[in-house]
PDB file of C-alpha atoms in Angstrom:
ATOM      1  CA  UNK A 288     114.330 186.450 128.485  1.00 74.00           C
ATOM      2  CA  UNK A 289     117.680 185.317 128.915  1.00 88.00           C
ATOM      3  CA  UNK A 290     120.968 187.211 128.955  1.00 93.00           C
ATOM      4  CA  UNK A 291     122.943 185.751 126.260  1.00 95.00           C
ATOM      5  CA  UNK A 292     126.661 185.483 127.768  1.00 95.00           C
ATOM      6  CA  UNK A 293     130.224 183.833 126.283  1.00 96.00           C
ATOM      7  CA  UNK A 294     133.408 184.494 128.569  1.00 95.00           C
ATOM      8  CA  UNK A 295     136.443 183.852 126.911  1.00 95.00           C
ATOM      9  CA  UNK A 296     140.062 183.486 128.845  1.00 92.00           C
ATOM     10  CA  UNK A 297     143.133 181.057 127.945  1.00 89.00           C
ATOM     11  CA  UNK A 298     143.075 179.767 131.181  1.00 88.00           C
ATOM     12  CA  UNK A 299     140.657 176.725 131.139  1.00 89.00           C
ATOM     13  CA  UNK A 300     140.039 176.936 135.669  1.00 89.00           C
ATOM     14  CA  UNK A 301     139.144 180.469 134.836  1.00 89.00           C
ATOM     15  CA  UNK A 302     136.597 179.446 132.409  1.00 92.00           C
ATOM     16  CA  UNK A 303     134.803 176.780 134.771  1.00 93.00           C
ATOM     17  CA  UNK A 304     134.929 179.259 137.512  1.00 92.00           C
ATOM     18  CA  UNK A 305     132.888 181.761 135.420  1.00 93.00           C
ATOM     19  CA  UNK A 306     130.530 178.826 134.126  1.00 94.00           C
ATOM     20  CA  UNK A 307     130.424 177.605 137.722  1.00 94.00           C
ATOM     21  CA  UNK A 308     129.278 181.178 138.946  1.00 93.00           C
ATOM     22  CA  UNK A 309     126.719 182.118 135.699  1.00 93.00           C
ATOM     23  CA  UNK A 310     124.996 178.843 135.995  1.00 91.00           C
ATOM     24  CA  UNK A 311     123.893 180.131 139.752  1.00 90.00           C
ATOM     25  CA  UNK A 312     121.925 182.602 137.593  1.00 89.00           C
ATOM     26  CA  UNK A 313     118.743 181.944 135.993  1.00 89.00           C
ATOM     27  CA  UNK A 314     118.466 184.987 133.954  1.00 91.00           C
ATOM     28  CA  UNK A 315     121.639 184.374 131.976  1.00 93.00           C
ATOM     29  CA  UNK A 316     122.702 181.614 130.268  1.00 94.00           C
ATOM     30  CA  UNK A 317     126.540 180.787 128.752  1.00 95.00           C
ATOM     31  CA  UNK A 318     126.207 179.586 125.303  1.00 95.00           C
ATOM     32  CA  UNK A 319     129.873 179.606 124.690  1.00 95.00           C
ATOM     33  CA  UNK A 320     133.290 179.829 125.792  1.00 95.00           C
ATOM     34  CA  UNK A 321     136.908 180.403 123.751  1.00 94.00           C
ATOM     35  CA  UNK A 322     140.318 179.650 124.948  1.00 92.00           C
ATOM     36  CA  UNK A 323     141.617 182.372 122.524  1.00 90.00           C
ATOM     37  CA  UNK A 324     141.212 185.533 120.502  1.00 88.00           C
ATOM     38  CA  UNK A 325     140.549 183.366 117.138  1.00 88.00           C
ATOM     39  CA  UNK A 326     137.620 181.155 118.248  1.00 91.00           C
ATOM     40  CA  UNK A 327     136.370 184.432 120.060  1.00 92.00           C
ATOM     41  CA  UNK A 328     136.322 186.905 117.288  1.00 91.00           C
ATOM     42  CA  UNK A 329     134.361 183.785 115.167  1.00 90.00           C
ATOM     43  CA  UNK A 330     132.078 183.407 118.507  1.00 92.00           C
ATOM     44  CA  UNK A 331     130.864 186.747 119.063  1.00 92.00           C
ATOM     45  CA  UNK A 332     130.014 187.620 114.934  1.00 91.00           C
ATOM     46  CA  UNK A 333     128.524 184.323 114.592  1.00 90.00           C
ATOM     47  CA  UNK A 334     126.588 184.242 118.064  1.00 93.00           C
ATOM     48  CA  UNK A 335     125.517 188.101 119.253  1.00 92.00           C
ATOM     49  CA  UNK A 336     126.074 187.945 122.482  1.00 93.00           C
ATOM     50  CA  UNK A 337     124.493 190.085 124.848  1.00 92.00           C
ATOM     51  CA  UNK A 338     127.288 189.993 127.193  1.00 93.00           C
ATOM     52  CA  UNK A 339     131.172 189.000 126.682  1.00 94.00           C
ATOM     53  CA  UNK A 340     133.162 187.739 129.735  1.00 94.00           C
ATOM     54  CA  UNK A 341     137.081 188.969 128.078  1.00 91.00           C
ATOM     55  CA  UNK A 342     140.219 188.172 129.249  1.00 89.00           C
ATOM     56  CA  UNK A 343     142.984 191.112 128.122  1.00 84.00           C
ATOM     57  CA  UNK A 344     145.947 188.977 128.298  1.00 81.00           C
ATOM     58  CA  UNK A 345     145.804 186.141 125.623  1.00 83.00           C
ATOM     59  CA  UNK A 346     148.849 185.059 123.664  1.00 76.00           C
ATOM     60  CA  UNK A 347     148.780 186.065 119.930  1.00 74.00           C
ATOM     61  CA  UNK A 348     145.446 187.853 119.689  1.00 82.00           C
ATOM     62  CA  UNK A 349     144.719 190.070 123.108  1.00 81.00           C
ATOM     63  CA  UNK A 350     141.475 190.796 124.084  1.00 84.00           C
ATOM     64  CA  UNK A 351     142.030 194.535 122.816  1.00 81.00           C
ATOM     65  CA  UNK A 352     142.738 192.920 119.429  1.00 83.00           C
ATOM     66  CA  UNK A 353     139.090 191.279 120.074  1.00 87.00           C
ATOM     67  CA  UNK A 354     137.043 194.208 120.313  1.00 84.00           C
ATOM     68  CA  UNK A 355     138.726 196.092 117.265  1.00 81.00           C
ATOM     69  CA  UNK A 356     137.913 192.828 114.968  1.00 82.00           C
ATOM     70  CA  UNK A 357     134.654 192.956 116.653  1.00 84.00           C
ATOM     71  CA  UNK A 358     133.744 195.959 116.386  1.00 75.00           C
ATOM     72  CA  UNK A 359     132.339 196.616 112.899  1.00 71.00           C
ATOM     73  CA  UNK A 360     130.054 193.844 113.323  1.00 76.00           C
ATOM     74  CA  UNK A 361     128.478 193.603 117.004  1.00 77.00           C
ATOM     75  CA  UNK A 362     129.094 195.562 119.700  1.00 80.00           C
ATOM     76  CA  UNK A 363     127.729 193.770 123.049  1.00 87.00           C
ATOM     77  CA  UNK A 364     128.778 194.304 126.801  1.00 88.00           C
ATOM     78  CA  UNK A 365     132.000 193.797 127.900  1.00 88.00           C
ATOM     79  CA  UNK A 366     132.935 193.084 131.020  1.00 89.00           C
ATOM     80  CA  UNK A 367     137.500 192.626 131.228  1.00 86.00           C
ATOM     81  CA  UNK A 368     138.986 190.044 132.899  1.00 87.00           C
ATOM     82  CA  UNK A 369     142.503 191.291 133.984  1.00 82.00           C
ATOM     83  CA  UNK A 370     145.462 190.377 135.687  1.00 75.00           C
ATOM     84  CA  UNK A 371     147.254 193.083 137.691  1.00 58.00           C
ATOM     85  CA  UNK A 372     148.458 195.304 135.072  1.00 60.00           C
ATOM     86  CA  UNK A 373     148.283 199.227 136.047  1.00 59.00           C
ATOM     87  CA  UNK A 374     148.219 200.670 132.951  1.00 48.00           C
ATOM     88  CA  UNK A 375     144.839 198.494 131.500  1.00 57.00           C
ATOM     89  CA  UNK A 376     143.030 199.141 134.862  1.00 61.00           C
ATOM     90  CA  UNK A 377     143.881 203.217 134.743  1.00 56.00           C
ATOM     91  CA  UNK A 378     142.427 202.960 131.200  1.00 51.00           C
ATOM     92  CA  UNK A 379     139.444 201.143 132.273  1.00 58.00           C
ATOM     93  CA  UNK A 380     139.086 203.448 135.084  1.00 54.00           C
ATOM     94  CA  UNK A 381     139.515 206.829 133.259  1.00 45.00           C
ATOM     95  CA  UNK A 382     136.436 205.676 130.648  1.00 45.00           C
ATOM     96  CA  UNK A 383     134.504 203.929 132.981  1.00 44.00           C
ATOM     97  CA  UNK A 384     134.555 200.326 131.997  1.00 62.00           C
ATOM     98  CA  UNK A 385     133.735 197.750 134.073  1.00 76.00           C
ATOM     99  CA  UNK A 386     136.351 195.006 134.565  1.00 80.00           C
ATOM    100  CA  UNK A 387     137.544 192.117 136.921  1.00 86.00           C
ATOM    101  CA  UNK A 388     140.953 192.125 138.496  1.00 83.00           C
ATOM    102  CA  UNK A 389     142.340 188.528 139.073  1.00 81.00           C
ATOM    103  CA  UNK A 390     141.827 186.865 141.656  1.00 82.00           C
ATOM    104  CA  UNK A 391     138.413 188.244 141.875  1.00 87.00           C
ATOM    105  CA  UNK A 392     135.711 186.552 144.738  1.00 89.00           C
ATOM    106  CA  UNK A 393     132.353 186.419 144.036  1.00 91.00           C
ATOM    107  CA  UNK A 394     130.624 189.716 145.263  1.00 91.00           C
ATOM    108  CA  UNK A 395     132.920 191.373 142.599  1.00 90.00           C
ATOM    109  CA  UNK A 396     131.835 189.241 140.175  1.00 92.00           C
ATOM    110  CA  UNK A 397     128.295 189.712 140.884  1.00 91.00           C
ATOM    111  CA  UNK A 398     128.506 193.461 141.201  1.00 91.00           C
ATOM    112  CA  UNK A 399     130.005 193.569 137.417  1.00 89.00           C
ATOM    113  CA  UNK A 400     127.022 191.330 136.230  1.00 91.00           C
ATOM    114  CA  UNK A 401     124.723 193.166 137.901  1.00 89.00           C
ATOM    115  CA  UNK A 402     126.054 196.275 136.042  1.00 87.00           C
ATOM    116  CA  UNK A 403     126.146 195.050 133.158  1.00 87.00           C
ATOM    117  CA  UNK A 404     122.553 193.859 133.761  1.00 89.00           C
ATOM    118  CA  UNK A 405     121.611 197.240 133.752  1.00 85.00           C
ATOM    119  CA  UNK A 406     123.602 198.488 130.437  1.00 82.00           C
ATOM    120  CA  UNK A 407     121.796 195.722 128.467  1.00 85.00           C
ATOM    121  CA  UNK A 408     118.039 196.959 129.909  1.00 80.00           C
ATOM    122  CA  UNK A 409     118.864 200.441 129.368  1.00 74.00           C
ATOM    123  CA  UNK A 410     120.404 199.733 125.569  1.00 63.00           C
ATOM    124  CA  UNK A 411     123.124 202.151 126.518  1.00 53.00           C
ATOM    125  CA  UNK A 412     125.541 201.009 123.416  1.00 53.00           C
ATOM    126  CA  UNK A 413     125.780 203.892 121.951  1.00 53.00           C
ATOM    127  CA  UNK A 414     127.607 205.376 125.131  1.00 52.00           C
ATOM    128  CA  UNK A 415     129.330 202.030 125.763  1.00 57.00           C
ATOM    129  CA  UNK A 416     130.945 202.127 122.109  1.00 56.00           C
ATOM    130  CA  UNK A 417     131.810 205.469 122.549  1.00 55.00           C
ATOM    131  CA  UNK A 418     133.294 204.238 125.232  1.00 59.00           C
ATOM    132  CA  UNK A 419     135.135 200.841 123.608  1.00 58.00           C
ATOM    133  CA  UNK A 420     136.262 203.498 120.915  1.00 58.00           C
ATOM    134  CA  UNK A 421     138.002 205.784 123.530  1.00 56.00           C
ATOM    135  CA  UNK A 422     139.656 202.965 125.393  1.00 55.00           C
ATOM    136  CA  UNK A 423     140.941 201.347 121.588  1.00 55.00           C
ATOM    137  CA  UNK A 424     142.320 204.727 121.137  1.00 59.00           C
ATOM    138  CA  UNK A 425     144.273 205.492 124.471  1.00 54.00           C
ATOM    139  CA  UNK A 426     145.450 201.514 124.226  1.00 55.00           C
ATOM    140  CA  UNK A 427     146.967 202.292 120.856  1.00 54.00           C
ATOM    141  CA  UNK A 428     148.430 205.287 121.311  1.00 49.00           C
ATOM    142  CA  UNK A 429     150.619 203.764 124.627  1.00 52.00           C
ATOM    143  CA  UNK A 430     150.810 200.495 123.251  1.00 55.00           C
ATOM    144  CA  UNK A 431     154.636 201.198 122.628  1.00 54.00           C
ATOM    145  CA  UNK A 432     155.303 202.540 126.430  1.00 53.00           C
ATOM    146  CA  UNK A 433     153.612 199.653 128.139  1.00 65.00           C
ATOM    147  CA  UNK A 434     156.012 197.324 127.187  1.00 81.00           C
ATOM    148  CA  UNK A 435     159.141 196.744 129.720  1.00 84.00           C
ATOM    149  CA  UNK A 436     162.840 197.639 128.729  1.00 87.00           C
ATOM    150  CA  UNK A 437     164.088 195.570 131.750  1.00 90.00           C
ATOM    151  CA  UNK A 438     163.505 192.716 133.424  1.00 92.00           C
ATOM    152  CA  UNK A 439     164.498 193.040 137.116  1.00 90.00           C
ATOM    153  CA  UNK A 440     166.179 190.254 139.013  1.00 90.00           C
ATOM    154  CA  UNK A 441     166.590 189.944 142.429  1.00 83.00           C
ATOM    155  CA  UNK A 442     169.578 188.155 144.186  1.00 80.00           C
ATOM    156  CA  UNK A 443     169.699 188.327 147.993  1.00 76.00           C
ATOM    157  CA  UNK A 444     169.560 191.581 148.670  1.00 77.00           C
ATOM    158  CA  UNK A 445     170.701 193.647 146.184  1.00 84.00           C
ATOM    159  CA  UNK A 446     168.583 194.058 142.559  1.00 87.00           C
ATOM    160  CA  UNK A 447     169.969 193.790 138.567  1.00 88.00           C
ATOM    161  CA  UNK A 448     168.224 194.622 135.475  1.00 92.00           C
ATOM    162  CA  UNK A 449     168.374 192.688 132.285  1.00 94.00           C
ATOM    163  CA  UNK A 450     168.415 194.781 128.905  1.00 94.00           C
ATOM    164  CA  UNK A 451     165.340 193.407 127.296  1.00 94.00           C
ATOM    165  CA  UNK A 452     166.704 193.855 123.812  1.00 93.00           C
ATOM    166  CA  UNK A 453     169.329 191.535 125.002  1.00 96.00           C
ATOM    167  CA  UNK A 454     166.719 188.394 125.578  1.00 97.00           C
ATOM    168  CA  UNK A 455     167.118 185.620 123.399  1.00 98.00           C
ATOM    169  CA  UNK A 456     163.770 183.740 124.666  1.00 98.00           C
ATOM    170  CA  UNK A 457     162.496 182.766 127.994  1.00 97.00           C
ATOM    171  CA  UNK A 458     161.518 179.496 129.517  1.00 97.00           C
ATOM    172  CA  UNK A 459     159.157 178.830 132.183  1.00 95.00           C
ATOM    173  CA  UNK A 460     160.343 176.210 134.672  1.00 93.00           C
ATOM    174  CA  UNK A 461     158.097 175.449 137.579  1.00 87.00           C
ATOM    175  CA  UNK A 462     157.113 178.722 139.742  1.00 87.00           C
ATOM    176  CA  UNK A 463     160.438 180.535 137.882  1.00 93.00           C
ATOM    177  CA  UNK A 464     160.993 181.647 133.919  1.00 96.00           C
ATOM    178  CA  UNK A 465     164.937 181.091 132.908  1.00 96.00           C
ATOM    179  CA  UNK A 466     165.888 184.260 130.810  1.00 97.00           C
ATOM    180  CA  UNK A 467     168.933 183.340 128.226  1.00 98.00           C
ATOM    181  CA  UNK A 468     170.525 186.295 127.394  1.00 97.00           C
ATOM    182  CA  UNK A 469     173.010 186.805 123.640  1.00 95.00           C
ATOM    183  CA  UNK A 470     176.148 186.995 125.865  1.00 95.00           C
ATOM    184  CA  UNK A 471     175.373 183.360 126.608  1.00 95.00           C
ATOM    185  CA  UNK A 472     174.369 183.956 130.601  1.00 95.00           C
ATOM    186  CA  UNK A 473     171.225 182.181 132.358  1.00 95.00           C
ATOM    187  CA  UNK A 474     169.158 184.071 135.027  1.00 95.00           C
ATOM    188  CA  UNK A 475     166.567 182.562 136.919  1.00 94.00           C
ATOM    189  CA  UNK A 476     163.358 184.885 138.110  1.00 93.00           C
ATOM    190  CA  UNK A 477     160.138 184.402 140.190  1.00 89.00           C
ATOM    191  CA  UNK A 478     157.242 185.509 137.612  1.00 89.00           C
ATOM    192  CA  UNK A 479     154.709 183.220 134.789  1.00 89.00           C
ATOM    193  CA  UNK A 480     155.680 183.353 131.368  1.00 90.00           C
ATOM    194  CA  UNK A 481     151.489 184.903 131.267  1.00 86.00           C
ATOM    195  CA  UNK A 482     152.284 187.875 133.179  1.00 84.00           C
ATOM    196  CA  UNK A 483     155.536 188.510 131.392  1.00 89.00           C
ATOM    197  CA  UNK A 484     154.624 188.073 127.869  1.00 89.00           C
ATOM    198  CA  UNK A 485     151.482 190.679 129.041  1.00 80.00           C
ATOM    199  CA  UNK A 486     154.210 193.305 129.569  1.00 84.00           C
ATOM    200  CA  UNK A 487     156.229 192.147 126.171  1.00 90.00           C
ATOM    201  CA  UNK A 488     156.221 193.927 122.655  1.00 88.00           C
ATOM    202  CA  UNK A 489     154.414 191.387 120.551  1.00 87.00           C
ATOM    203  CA  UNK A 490     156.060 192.704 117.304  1.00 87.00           C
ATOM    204  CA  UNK A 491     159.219 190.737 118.944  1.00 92.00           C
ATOM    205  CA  UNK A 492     158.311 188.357 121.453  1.00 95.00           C
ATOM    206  CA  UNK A 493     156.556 185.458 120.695  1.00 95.00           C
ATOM    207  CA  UNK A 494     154.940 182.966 122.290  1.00 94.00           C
ATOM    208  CA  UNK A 495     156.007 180.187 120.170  1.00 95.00           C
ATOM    209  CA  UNK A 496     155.022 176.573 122.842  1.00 94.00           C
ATOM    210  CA  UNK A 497     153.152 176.975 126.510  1.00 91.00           C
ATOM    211  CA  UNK A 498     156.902 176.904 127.749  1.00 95.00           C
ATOM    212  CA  UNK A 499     158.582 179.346 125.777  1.00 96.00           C
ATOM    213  CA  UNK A 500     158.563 183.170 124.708  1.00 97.00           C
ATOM    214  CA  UNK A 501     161.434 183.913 121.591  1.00 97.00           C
ATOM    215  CA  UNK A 502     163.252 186.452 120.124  1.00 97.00           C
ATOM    216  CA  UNK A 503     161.773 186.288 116.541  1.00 96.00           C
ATOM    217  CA  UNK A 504     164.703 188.723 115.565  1.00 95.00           C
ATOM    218  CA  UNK A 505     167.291 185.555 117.153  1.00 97.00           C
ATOM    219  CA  UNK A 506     165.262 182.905 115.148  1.00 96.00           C
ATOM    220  CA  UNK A 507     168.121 181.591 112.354  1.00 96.00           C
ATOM    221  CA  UNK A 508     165.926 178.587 110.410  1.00 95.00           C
ATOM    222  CA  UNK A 509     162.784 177.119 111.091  1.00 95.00           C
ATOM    223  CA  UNK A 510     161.749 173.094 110.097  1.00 94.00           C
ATOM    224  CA  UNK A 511     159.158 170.773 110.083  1.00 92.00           C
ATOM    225  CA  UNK A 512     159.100 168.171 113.374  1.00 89.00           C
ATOM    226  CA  UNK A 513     156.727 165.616 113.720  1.00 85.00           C
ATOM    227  CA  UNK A 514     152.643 166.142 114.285  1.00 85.00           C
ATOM    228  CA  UNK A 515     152.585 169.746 112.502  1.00 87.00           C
ATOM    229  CA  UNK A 516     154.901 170.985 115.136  1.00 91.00           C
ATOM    230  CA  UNK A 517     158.381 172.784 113.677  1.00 94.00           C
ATOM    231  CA  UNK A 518     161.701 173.248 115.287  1.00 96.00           C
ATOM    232  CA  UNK A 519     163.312 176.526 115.473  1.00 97.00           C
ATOM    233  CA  UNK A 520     167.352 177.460 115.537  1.00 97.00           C
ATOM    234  CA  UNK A 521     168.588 180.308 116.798  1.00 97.00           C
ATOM    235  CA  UNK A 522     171.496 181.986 116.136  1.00 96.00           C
ATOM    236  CA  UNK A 523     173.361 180.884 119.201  1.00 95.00           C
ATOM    237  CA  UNK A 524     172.371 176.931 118.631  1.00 96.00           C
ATOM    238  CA  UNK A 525     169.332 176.492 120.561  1.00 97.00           C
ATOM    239  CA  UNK A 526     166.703 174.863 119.411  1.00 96.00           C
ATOM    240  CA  UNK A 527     163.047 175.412 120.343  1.00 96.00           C
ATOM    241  CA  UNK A 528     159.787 173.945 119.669  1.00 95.00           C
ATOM    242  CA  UNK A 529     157.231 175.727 117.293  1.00 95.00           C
ATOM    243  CA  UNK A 530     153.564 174.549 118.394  1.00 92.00           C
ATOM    244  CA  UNK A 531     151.290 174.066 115.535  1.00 89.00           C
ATOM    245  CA  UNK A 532     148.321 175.612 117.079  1.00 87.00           C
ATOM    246  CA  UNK A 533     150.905 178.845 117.317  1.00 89.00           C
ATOM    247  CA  UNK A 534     151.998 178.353 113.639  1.00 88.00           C
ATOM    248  CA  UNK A 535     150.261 180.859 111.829  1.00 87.00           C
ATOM    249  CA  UNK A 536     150.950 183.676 114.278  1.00 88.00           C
ATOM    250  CA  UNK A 537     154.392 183.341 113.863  1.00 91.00           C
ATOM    251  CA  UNK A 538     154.093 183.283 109.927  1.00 89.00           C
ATOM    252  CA  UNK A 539     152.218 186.773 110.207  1.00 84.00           C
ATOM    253  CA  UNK A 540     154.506 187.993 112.350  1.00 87.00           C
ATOM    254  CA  UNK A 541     157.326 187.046 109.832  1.00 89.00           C
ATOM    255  CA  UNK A 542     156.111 187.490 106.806  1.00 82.00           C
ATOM    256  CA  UNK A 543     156.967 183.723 106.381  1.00 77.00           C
TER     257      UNK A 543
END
């Protein structure tokens, strides 16, 4: 019998790298994958899965958010899909989770399937949920002290920090992210606007287009543009595009 698996991750190569490597497997087979916490709360109700493939950092709905949506329905496997981020590894460490740090090669990758193999034979779930529960709990409780109150920037040799309550938005351009600060100043910094918004209090950043994180508390007047997509002013004259696949996210976040 095969081992029912769906991987979900926002990143598109990441999801053909993990089709690439289950399909080398005959005693698993991947009968879906999500490019966001929507589509993969609908997935795993609607499917059962015996195994999830998750990716923590995920614009709007994280892969925390996931499991607790999840969790009164089906509880399968989990295996995390991370990024460096210190605290989610120490968390998955401390209850003994199994998860994937990015990049990840393919010995890794088999070692976590094989482990999870093993959770699904043994019908260990009641552990494992014990397990998701303890990890939802510590998550929540540190949520708040996760997020960054700086953003560093280096400049030759020396180091500044940028007030994070001071951001207007961000935008990514090439390899760097331009921070606009509400004194009006520009400041350029090596990082992806992924990592950053991973590190970023969702109850005030938002990732409103691919290219852009915003201030919701600096957003003045929103409008329609064309194609469902909506144009947003903020307070110090910028303009910035709403997506309409990132829409209703904002209008929860807003009460709009």
């Amino acid at each position: 019998m095969q081992i029912k698996v769906i991987a979900i991750d926002d990143e598109p190569e990441a999801l053909e790298n993990l089709k690439i490597l289950l399909d080398e497997q005959d005693d698993y087979i991947l009968i879906d994958s999500c490019t966001n916490g929507k589509t993969a709360i609908e997935a795993i109700i609607e499917q059962k899965p015996d195994l999830v493939f998750l990716d923590i950092q995920m614009p709007e709905i994280s892969g925390f958010d996931v499991i607790s949506a999840v969790r009164p329905y089906f509880a399968p496997v989990y295996v995390f899909i991370t990024a460096y981020d210190q605290y989610a590894i120490h968390a998955f460490e401390v209850n003994a989770i199994d998860y994937l740090l990015k990049p990840f090669d393919d010995e890794r990758f088999y070692a976590a399937l094989h482990k999870a193999k093993k959770q699904i034979e043994l019908k260990t779930n009641e552990d494992l949920n014990f397990k998701l529960d303890a990890l939802l709990q510590k998550t929540n409780a540190n949520k708040k002290a996760m997020y960054i109150k700086r953003i560093p920037v280096k400049l030759a040799n020396r180091v500044y920090f940028l007030e994070i309550d001071k951001v207007i938005y961000l935008k990514a351009e090439n390899q760097y992210i331009n921070v606009f600060l509400n004194n009006g100043t520009q400041h350029l910094i090596r990082d992806t606007l992924n990592r950053l918004e991973s590190e970023l209090n969702p109850e005030i950043f938002f990732r409103c287009h691919r290219s852009n994180i915003v201030n919701i508390n600096e957003i003045k007047q929103i409008e329609p543009f064309f194609s469902g997509d909506y144009i947003m002013t903020l307070k110090n004259g910028d303009k910035l595009k709403l997506s309409k696949s990132r829409k209703e996210g904002l209008k929860k976040l807003m009460n709009w």
